[in-house]
Tab-separated table of C-alpha atoms and ligand atoms in Angstrom:
chain	number	residue	atom	x	y	z
A	1	MET	CA	-0.245	29.115	100.136
A	2	ARG	CA	1.715	31.045	97.582
A	3	LEU	CA	1.931	34.166	99.777
A	4	ARG	CA	3.134	32.202	102.799
A	5	LEU	CA	6.041	30.853	100.756
A	6	THR	CA	6.908	34.122	99.095
A	7	LEU	CA	7.535	36.194	102.226
A	8	PRO	CA	10.223	33.933	103.714
A	9	ILE	CA	11.878	33.661	100.330
A	10	LEU	CA	11.946	37.448	100.041
A	11	LEU	CA	13.468	37.726	103.492
A	12	VAL	CA	16.131	35.192	102.608
A	13	LEU	CA	16.890	37.055	99.388
A	14	ALA	CA	17.086	40.373	101.227
A	15	PHE	CA	19.436	38.874	103.794
A	16	PHE	CA	21.540	37.316	101.082
A	17	ALA	CA	21.755	40.633	99.213
A	18	THR	CA	22.978	42.374	102.382
A	19	PHE	CA	25.486	39.624	103.025
A	20	GLN	CA	26.722	39.801	99.432
A	21	SER	CA	27.386	43.514	99.602
A	22	HIS	CA	29.722	42.935	102.534
A	23	ALA	CA	31.472	39.899	101.103
A	24	SER	CA	35.144	40.151	100.330
A	25	ASP	CA	37.530	38.081	98.261
A	26	LEU	CA	40.704	38.745	100.181
A	27	ALA	CA	41.683	40.087	103.582
A	28	LEU	CA	45.108	41.318	104.684
A	29	VAL	CA	45.060	41.034	108.450
A	30	GLY	CA	47.395	42.425	111.104
A	31	ALA	CA	49.733	44.604	109.014
A	32	LYS	CA	51.192	47.996	109.686
A	33	ILE	CA	49.501	49.971	106.901
A	34	TYR	CA	50.838	53.087	105.202
A	35	LEU	CA	47.715	54.488	103.540
A	36	SER	CA	49.706	57.193	101.759
A	37	PRO	CA	52.938	59.146	102.252
A	38	SER	CA	51.150	61.953	104.109
A	39	GLU	CA	48.850	60.045	106.498
A	40	PRO	CA	49.928	58.463	109.789
A	41	PRO	CA	50.154	54.663	109.492
A	42	ILE	CA	47.612	52.251	110.986
A	43	GLU	CA	49.817	50.304	113.399
A	44	ILE	CA	47.855	47.030	113.259
A	45	GLY	CA	45.185	47.004	110.602
A	46	THR	CA	43.059	45.040	108.175
A	47	ILE	CA	42.309	45.593	104.497
A	48	LEU	CA	39.319	43.921	102.837
A	49	VAL	CA	39.334	43.558	99.054
A	50	HIS	CA	36.329	42.917	96.833
A	51	SER	CA	36.056	42.816	93.039
A	52	GLY	CA	39.510	44.261	92.574
A	53	ARG	CA	39.007	47.231	94.854
A	54	VAL	CA	39.571	48.108	98.483
A	55	LEU	CA	36.288	47.443	100.297
A	56	SER	CA	37.466	48.751	103.661
A	57	VAL	CA	40.601	49.532	105.616
A	58	GLY	CA	41.064	50.302	109.295
A	59	PRO	CA	42.402	49.164	112.662
A	60	ILE	CA	42.135	45.395	113.169
A	61	ALA	CA	39.517	45.768	115.913
A	62	GLU	CA	37.186	47.768	113.656
A	63	ILE	CA	37.139	45.531	110.552
A	64	LYS	CA	35.327	42.209	110.700
A	65	VAL	CA	36.538	39.626	108.179
A	66	PRO	CA	33.516	37.901	106.567
A	67	ARG	CA	33.423	34.131	106.663
A	68	GLY	CA	34.767	32.496	103.502
A	69	THR	CA	37.313	35.236	102.791
A	70	THR	CA	40.851	34.229	101.821
A	71	VAL	CA	43.092	35.649	104.538
A	72	ILE	CA	46.740	36.646	104.249
A	73	ASP	CA	48.204	36.793	107.730
A	74	CYS	CA	50.208	40.030	107.778
A	75	LYS	CA	51.307	40.003	111.409
A	76	GLY	CA	54.687	41.758	111.586
A	77	LEU	CA	54.456	42.811	107.925
A	78	VAL	CA	53.968	46.213	106.305
A	79	VAL	CA	51.503	47.148	103.537
A	80	THR	CA	51.702	50.086	101.131
A	81	ALA	CA	49.937	50.952	97.896
A	82	GLY	CA	51.287	49.141	94.818
A	83	PHE	CA	54.482	50.624	93.425
A	84	TRP	CA	54.968	52.377	90.095
A	85	ASN	CA	58.210	52.166	88.136
A	86	SER	CA	58.046	55.108	85.729
A	87	HIS	CA	61.114	54.185	83.660
A	88	VAL	CA	61.220	50.619	82.357
A	89	HIS	CA	61.618	48.951	78.960
A	90	ILE	CA	59.648	46.007	77.621
A	91	LEU	CA	62.621	44.995	75.521
A	92	LEU	CA	64.305	42.001	77.144
A	93	PRO	CA	64.744	38.989	74.875
A	94	GLY	CA	62.355	37.184	77.261
A	95	LEU	CA	59.586	39.646	76.292
A	96	LEU	CA	60.277	40.335	72.620
A	97	HIS	CA	58.347	38.474	69.922
A	98	ALA	CA	55.676	37.748	72.501
A	99	GLU	CA	53.535	35.949	69.919
A	100	ASN	CA	56.017	33.056	70.228
A	101	LEU	CA	56.094	33.037	74.035
A	102	SER	CA	53.929	31.032	76.409
A	103	SER	CA	51.955	32.698	79.201
A	104	GLY	CA	54.305	31.074	81.702
A	105	GLN	CA	57.388	32.472	79.986
A	106	ILE	CA	56.042	36.035	79.906
A	107	SER	CA	54.688	35.864	83.476
A	108	SER	CA	58.013	34.559	84.717
A	109	GLN	CA	60.032	37.282	82.969
A	110	LEU	CA	57.660	40.004	84.241
A	111	GLN	CA	57.917	38.545	87.716
A	112	GLN	CA	61.730	38.524	87.779
A	113	MET	CA	61.906	42.049	86.407
A	114	LEU	CA	58.898	43.809	87.945
A	115	THR	CA	56.234	42.159	90.075
A	116	ARG	CA	58.748	40.496	92.408
A	117	TRP	CA	59.841	44.050	93.311
A	118	GLY	CA	56.334	45.289	94.083
A	119	PHE	CA	55.498	47.013	90.791
A	120	THR	CA	51.799	46.985	89.959
A	121	THR	CA	52.083	49.714	87.299
A	122	VAL	CA	55.012	50.563	85.050
A	123	PHE	CA	55.648	53.128	82.332
A	124	ASP	CA	57.581	51.564	79.472
A	125	ILE	CA	59.493	54.435	77.877
A	126	ALA	CA	60.792	52.852	74.674
A	127	SER	CA	59.949	49.516	73.198
A	128	VAL	CA	58.200	47.989	70.205
A	129	LEU	CA	54.624	49.198	70.608
A	130	GLN	CA	53.008	46.290	68.771
A	131	ASN	CA	54.813	43.786	71.003
A	132	THR	CA	54.097	45.727	74.200
A	133	ASN	CA	50.439	46.000	73.160
A	134	LEU	CA	50.316	42.226	72.768
A	135	ILE	CA	51.836	41.667	76.219
A	136	ARG	CA	49.497	44.088	77.949
A	137	HIS	CA	46.527	42.611	76.162
A	138	ARG	CA	47.528	39.175	77.478
A	139	ILE	CA	47.892	40.625	80.988
A	140	GLU	CA	44.508	42.370	80.917
A	141	SER	CA	42.792	39.213	79.597
A	142	GLY	CA	44.173	37.237	82.560
A	143	ASP	CA	46.368	34.995	80.386
A	144	VAL	CA	49.574	36.465	81.866
A	145	LYS	CA	50.298	37.724	85.397
A	146	GLY	CA	51.831	41.153	85.273
A	147	PRO	CA	51.595	44.827	86.126
A	148	ARG	CA	49.499	47.476	84.382
A	149	ILE	CA	51.767	48.637	81.566
A	150	LEU	CA	51.659	52.143	80.123
A	151	SER	CA	53.872	52.613	77.070
A	152	VAL	CA	55.331	55.244	74.763
A	153	GLY	CA	56.160	52.647	72.108
A	154	GLU	CA	58.991	53.573	69.752
A	155	PRO	CA	61.078	56.593	70.786
A	156	PHE	CA	61.829	59.604	68.585
A	157	TRP	CA	65.442	60.351	67.738
A	158	VAL	CA	66.959	62.640	65.118
A	159	LYS	CA	68.573	61.574	61.856
A	160	GLY	CA	71.814	59.797	62.745
A	161	GLY	CA	70.675	59.753	66.364
A	162	THR	CA	69.984	56.074	66.995
A	163	PRO	CA	71.997	55.792	70.230
A	164	ILE	CA	75.280	53.946	69.793
A	165	TYR	CA	74.506	51.639	72.737
A	166	VAL	CA	71.276	50.269	71.225
A	167	LYS	CA	72.321	49.800	67.578
A	168	GLY	CA	73.714	46.301	68.052
A	169	PHE	CA	70.753	45.242	70.160
A	170	LEU	CA	68.216	46.493	67.604
A	171	GLU	CA	70.004	44.732	64.749
A	172	ALA	CA	70.399	41.462	66.635
A	173	ASN	CA	66.677	41.439	67.424
A	174	HIS	CA	65.516	42.578	63.977
A	175	ILE	CA	63.926	45.729	65.369
A	176	SER	CA	63.866	48.857	63.272
A	177	ILE	CA	63.005	52.202	64.836
A	178	PRO	CA	62.906	55.030	62.278
A	179	GLU	CA	64.993	58.175	62.664
A	180	VAL	CA	63.024	61.405	62.383
A	181	GLU	CA	63.600	63.098	59.030
A	182	SER	CA	61.338	66.153	59.293
A	183	THR	CA	58.882	67.940	61.570
A	184	ALA	CA	55.980	66.888	59.325
A	185	GLN	CA	56.985	63.240	59.547
A	186	ALA	CA	57.460	63.485	63.327
A	187	LYS	CA	54.017	65.020	63.778
A	188	GLU	CA	52.405	62.260	61.735
A	189	ARG	CA	54.248	59.546	63.679
A	190	VAL	CA	53.140	61.008	67.034
A	191	ARG	CA	49.524	60.814	65.836
A	192	GLN	CA	50.025	57.307	64.522
A	193	GLN	CA	51.563	55.943	67.736
A	194	ILE	CA	48.949	57.542	69.972
A	195	GLY	CA	46.286	56.138	67.644
A	196	ASP	CA	47.924	52.721	68.043
A	197	GLY	CA	47.613	52.951	71.847
A	198	ALA	CA	50.696	54.807	73.115
A	199	ASP	CA	50.135	56.497	76.496
A	200	GLY	CA	52.927	59.018	76.002
A	201	ILE	CA	55.822	59.984	73.738
A	202	LYS	CA	59.572	59.735	74.318
A	203	ILE	CA	62.137	61.942	72.642
A	204	PHE	CA	65.899	61.670	72.680
A	205	ALA	CA	66.779	65.312	73.387
A	206	ASN	CA	70.335	63.978	73.318
A	207	SER	CA	71.650	60.944	71.478
A	208	ILE	CA	74.994	59.486	72.467
A	209	GLU	CA	77.036	58.597	69.376
A	210	ARG	CA	80.574	57.286	68.961
A	211	ASP	CA	82.371	60.634	69.078
A	212	GLU	CA	79.689	63.135	70.001
A	213	ILE	CA	76.394	63.817	71.688
A	214	LEU	CA	73.718	64.932	69.216
A	215	THR	CA	71.016	67.323	70.417
A	216	MET	CA	67.528	67.356	68.948
A	217	PRO	CA	66.756	70.726	67.294
A	218	LEU	CA	64.343	72.770	69.407
A	219	ASP	CA	61.762	73.221	66.624
A	220	LEU	CA	61.538	69.456	66.152
A	221	ALA	CA	61.130	68.838	69.885
A	222	GLN	CA	58.458	71.549	70.063
A	223	VAL	CA	56.401	69.989	67.264
A	224	ILE	CA	56.538	66.532	68.870
A	225	VAL	CA	55.672	67.813	72.353
A	226	SER	CA	52.812	70.004	71.193
A	227	GLU	CA	51.312	67.179	69.109
A	228	ALA	CA	51.480	64.812	72.105
A	229	HIS	CA	50.046	67.447	74.446
A	230	SER	CA	47.152	68.167	72.111
A	231	ALA	CA	46.247	64.481	72.498
A	232	GLY	CA	46.607	64.826	76.301
A	233	LYS	CA	49.717	62.631	76.485
A	234	PRO	CA	52.893	63.261	78.515
A	235	VAL	CA	56.344	63.523	76.946
A	236	PHE	CA	59.521	61.976	78.361
A	237	ALA	CA	62.976	63.132	77.323
A	238	HIS	CA	66.200	61.211	77.407
A	239	VAL	CA	68.894	63.741	78.299
A	240	SER	CA	72.663	63.352	78.637
A	241	ASN	CA	73.752	66.966	79.153
A	242	ASN	CA	72.595	70.529	79.872
A	243	GLN	CA	71.969	71.262	76.194
A	244	GLY	CA	69.464	68.422	76.090
A	245	ILE	CA	67.842	69.645	79.289
A	246	GLU	CA	67.468	73.118	77.705
A	247	VAL	CA	65.659	71.579	74.739
A	248	ALA	CA	63.434	69.653	77.166
A	249	ILE	CA	62.567	72.781	79.189
A	250	GLN	CA	61.952	74.989	76.173
A	251	SER	CA	59.841	72.459	74.296
A	252	GLY	CA	57.631	71.730	77.326
A	253	VAL	CA	58.723	68.144	78.048
A	254	ASP	CA	57.022	66.676	81.150
A	255	ILE	CA	59.499	64.125	82.468
A	256	LEU	CA	63.298	63.977	82.392
A	257	ALA	CA	64.230	60.326	82.044
A	258	HIS	CA	67.618	60.717	83.772
A	259	THR	CA	69.911	62.879	85.790
A	260	THR	CA	73.059	63.994	83.893
A	261	PRO	CA	76.078	62.998	85.995
A	262	SER	CA	78.539	63.483	83.110
A	263	ASP	CA	77.661	67.191	82.935
A	264	GLU	CA	77.713	69.915	85.617
A	265	LEU	CA	76.168	69.568	89.047
A	266	TRP	CA	72.685	71.059	89.344
A	267	SER	CA	72.706	74.383	91.187
A	268	ALA	CA	69.759	75.326	93.390
A	269	SER	CA	68.592	77.871	90.814
A	270	PHE	CA	68.879	75.372	87.945
A	271	ALA	CA	66.868	72.829	89.935
A	272	GLN	CA	64.277	75.535	90.686
A	273	ARG	CA	63.956	76.221	86.955
A	274	LEU	CA	63.199	72.536	86.366
A	275	ALA	CA	60.646	72.480	89.165
A	276	ALA	CA	59.051	75.732	87.942
A	277	ALA	CA	58.688	74.107	84.493
A	278	HIS	CA	56.652	71.356	86.249
A	279	MET	CA	59.223	68.847	85.144
A	280	ALA	CA	59.283	65.432	86.823
A	281	LEU	CA	62.410	63.274	87.043
A	282	THR	CA	63.094	59.533	87.043
A	283	PRO	CA	66.510	59.394	88.769
A	284	THR	CA	67.746	56.003	87.371
A	285	LEU	CA	70.738	56.108	89.730
A	286	THR	CA	71.345	52.356	89.424
A	287	LEU	CA	71.824	52.837	85.682
A	288	TRP	CA	74.933	55.005	86.217
A	289	ASP	CA	76.475	52.412	88.478
A	290	VAL	CA	75.780	49.601	85.988
A	291	GLU	CA	77.018	51.610	82.984
A	292	SER	CA	80.214	52.866	84.578
A	293	LYS	CA	81.128	49.362	85.752
A	294	LYS	CA	80.392	48.088	82.230
A	295	GLY	CA	82.857	50.727	80.985
A	296	ASN	CA	85.494	49.418	83.445
A	297	ALA	CA	85.592	52.653	85.462
A	298	SER	CA	87.708	52.510	88.617
A	299	PRO	CA	85.799	52.162	91.920
A	300	ASP	CA	86.841	55.729	92.675
A	301	ASP	CA	85.348	57.037	89.405
A	302	VAL	CA	82.160	55.008	89.919
A	303	GLU	CA	81.786	56.607	93.344
A	304	LYS	CA	82.410	60.101	91.906
A	305	GLY	CA	79.807	59.637	89.172
A	306	MET	CA	77.268	58.248	91.610
A	307	SER	CA	77.690	61.137	94.018
A	308	ARG	CA	77.219	63.629	91.163
A	309	ALA	CA	73.961	61.913	90.177
A	310	ALA	CA	72.862	61.872	93.804
A	311	GLN	CA	73.685	65.604	94.117
A	312	GLN	CA	71.494	66.362	91.087
A	313	LEU	CA	68.616	64.346	92.520
A	314	GLU	CA	69.044	66.065	95.867
A	315	ALA	CA	69.019	69.559	94.311
A	316	PHE	CA	65.925	68.682	92.272
A	317	SER	CA	64.108	67.171	95.225
A	318	ARG	CA	64.996	70.102	97.534
A	319	ALA	CA	63.682	72.511	94.865
A	320	GLY	CA	60.304	70.771	95.112
A	321	GLY	CA	60.656	68.883	91.824
A	322	GLN	CA	58.434	65.841	91.424
A	323	VAL	CA	60.453	62.615	91.636
A	324	LEU	CA	59.064	59.470	89.990
A	325	PHE	CA	60.777	56.244	90.975
A	326	GLY	CA	62.436	54.796	87.854
A	327	THR	CA	65.384	52.518	87.199
A	328	ASP	CA	65.690	51.896	83.435
A	329	VAL	CA	65.191	48.193	84.130
A	330	GLY	CA	64.730	46.250	80.916
A	331	TYR	CA	67.629	48.219	79.451
A	332	ILE	CA	69.766	47.271	82.452
A	333	GLN	CA	69.317	43.766	83.765
A	334	GLN	CA	69.832	44.616	87.417
A	335	PHE	CA	66.305	43.930	88.604
A	336	ASP	CA	67.006	44.291	92.345
A	337	THR	CA	65.754	47.717	93.467
A	338	SER	CA	67.647	47.904	96.771
A	339	GLU	CA	70.551	49.917	95.361
A	340	GLU	CA	68.201	52.556	93.933
A	341	PHE	CA	66.601	53.029	97.371
A	342	LYS	CA	70.017	53.265	99.015
A	343	TRP	CA	71.059	56.017	96.600
A	344	MET	CA	67.759	57.890	96.922
A	345	SER	CA	68.311	57.943	100.684
A	346	ARG	CA	71.862	59.148	100.209
A	347	ALA	CA	70.418	61.942	98.038
A	348	GLY	CA	68.591	63.089	101.173
A	349	MET	CA	65.149	61.764	100.258
A	350	SER	CA	63.008	60.863	103.264
A	351	PHE	CA	60.868	57.742	103.630
A	352	GLN	CA	57.765	59.792	102.777
A	353	GLU	CA	59.427	61.279	99.680
A	354	ILE	CA	60.552	57.886	98.395
A	355	LEU	CA	57.104	56.385	99.041
A	356	ALA	CA	55.538	59.320	97.147
A	357	SER	CA	57.899	58.673	94.201
A	358	LEU	CA	56.615	55.077	94.114
A	359	THR	CA	52.911	55.831	94.553
A	360	THR	CA	51.172	59.219	94.754
A	361	ASN	CA	53.554	61.180	92.483
A	362	PRO	CA	53.238	58.924	89.410
A	363	ALA	CA	49.507	58.421	90.011
A	364	GLN	CA	49.067	62.191	90.043
A	365	ARG	CA	51.404	62.829	87.113
A	366	PHE	CA	49.764	60.270	84.838
A	367	GLY	CA	46.134	60.956	85.750
A	368	TYR	CA	45.473	57.924	87.980
A	369	SER	CA	44.951	59.660	91.350
A	370	THR	CA	41.316	58.679	91.667
A	371	ARG	CA	42.161	54.968	91.480
A	372	SER	CA	45.830	54.431	92.314
A	373	GLY	CA	48.655	55.577	94.568
A	374	ARG	CA	46.922	55.338	97.960
A	375	ILE	CA	45.077	52.748	100.019
A	376	ALA	CA	41.488	53.885	100.475
A	377	LYS	CA	37.986	52.520	100.112
A	378	GLY	CA	36.997	52.249	96.457
A	379	LEU	CA	40.513	52.521	95.009
A	380	ASP	CA	42.197	49.721	93.037
A	381	ALA	CA	43.389	46.929	95.334
A	382	ASP	CA	46.993	47.360	94.162
A	383	LEU	CA	49.033	46.541	97.246
A	384	VAL	CA	52.552	45.564	98.290
A	385	ILE	CA	53.261	43.500	101.396
A	386	LEU	CA	56.788	44.084	102.725
A	387	SER	CA	58.626	42.017	105.301
A	388	ALA	CA	60.184	45.053	107.016
A	389	ASP	CA	59.317	48.688	107.642
A	390	PRO	CA	60.801	51.059	105.035
A	391	ALA	CA	60.338	53.986	107.427
A	392	GLN	CA	63.197	52.454	109.438
A	393	ASN	CA	65.410	51.581	106.460
A	394	SER	CA	64.611	52.367	102.828
A	395	SER	CA	66.059	49.040	101.648
A	396	ALA	CA	62.883	47.444	103.064
A	397	PHE	CA	61.072	48.811	99.977
A	398	SER	CA	62.806	45.978	98.097
A	399	GLN	CA	61.862	43.238	100.606
A	400	VAL	CA	58.613	42.241	98.939
A	401	ARG	CA	56.579	39.345	100.333
A	402	TYR	CA	53.497	39.706	98.100
A	403	THR	CA	52.448	41.897	95.191
A	404	ILE	CA	48.699	42.259	94.672
A	405	ARG	CA	47.155	43.887	91.634
A	406	GLY	CA	43.422	44.464	91.333
A	407	GLY	CA	42.903	42.082	94.268
A	408	GLN	CA	44.868	39.258	92.598
A	409	VAL	CA	48.145	38.007	94.032
A	410	ILE	CA	50.582	38.411	91.126
A	411	TYR	CA	53.705	37.617	93.168
A	412	ALA	CA	54.140	35.623	96.378
A	413	GLU	CA	57.552	34.983	97.889
A	414	LYS	CA	58.259	31.247	98.041
B	1	ZN	ZN1	65.617	54.011	79.480
């Protein structure tokens, strides 16, 4: 009697186990899919997601959607891997003092600034580490909807080098960021911040002050960079001029946080030096537009400054330098990314190059290539659904219909 019952039960269990292994939580059906910048797109395809990862991806005819799966109809839409913004700041009043903010308030601010634009991972390159840690903890626990946040925490600037344009903001928000007094103190602070969870370090190779631009001494930059590198962490440098770029190159900085439109244009050989130093660049072209308008520059001067920044990006990109999409959002409040894409195109960057700056380049640079940056079986289900094809017009990169992180919809257009 017992045996006769056991066999059917075993068969049912075996069947159920097989069924389970093919179950999926979410299916994106009918999209044009860009798997990565270098692979040809799937014209009409399906992506199945299970437990936060891509379970399978292929042409629509080859992927069967299991019963019970939530389906997003992607007919006429375009899917790419989730975007990275490698230059943001978790500093807006709507994100500071997060212990006093509700989940809804933080989610809403992160949505307006980041997830609504397709960002599933961001690198915060100056904020209050304790506050950013609290926000990312609330995101990872599921309390808040947001992107993966990597952070450098508090930046390093020389004595007297707190930038003029942040002094008022820091005071108004009761934030104090120490100025570096000595190499010994800098070294200790690098250790401390990395111990507290920082994923990188940011130096101000130049600090803009009222009447001058200060440059960080090379020996100080070298100590900070080598301490960060010995912990396996990348170093970003804010630069405003060629002197600052020299300090960045000679100290071994990994990422330039800006172009330098107020200094000389970048010659081909200068750009090749940057590329040979394995330097990456976040262009932040929108920042220059916002700042020069804030300073009441004439439309003609705004245009001149923008074309200088675009020339520098173009020289860097043509030299084979690694471009990481980055806008300085959180310092600027222009959340819309369309202008940045327009300027990247005007700097001669192709669709594939811009997509790489949003996906594969940052994933590679920051050690996430095995899980992020492409759409492939087993990788994180970090996906962006666009309403138009960015291969036709780069502004489509800003026309986001859904943002999905780890298989969860973290933004859906209303
Ligand atoms: Zn910035």
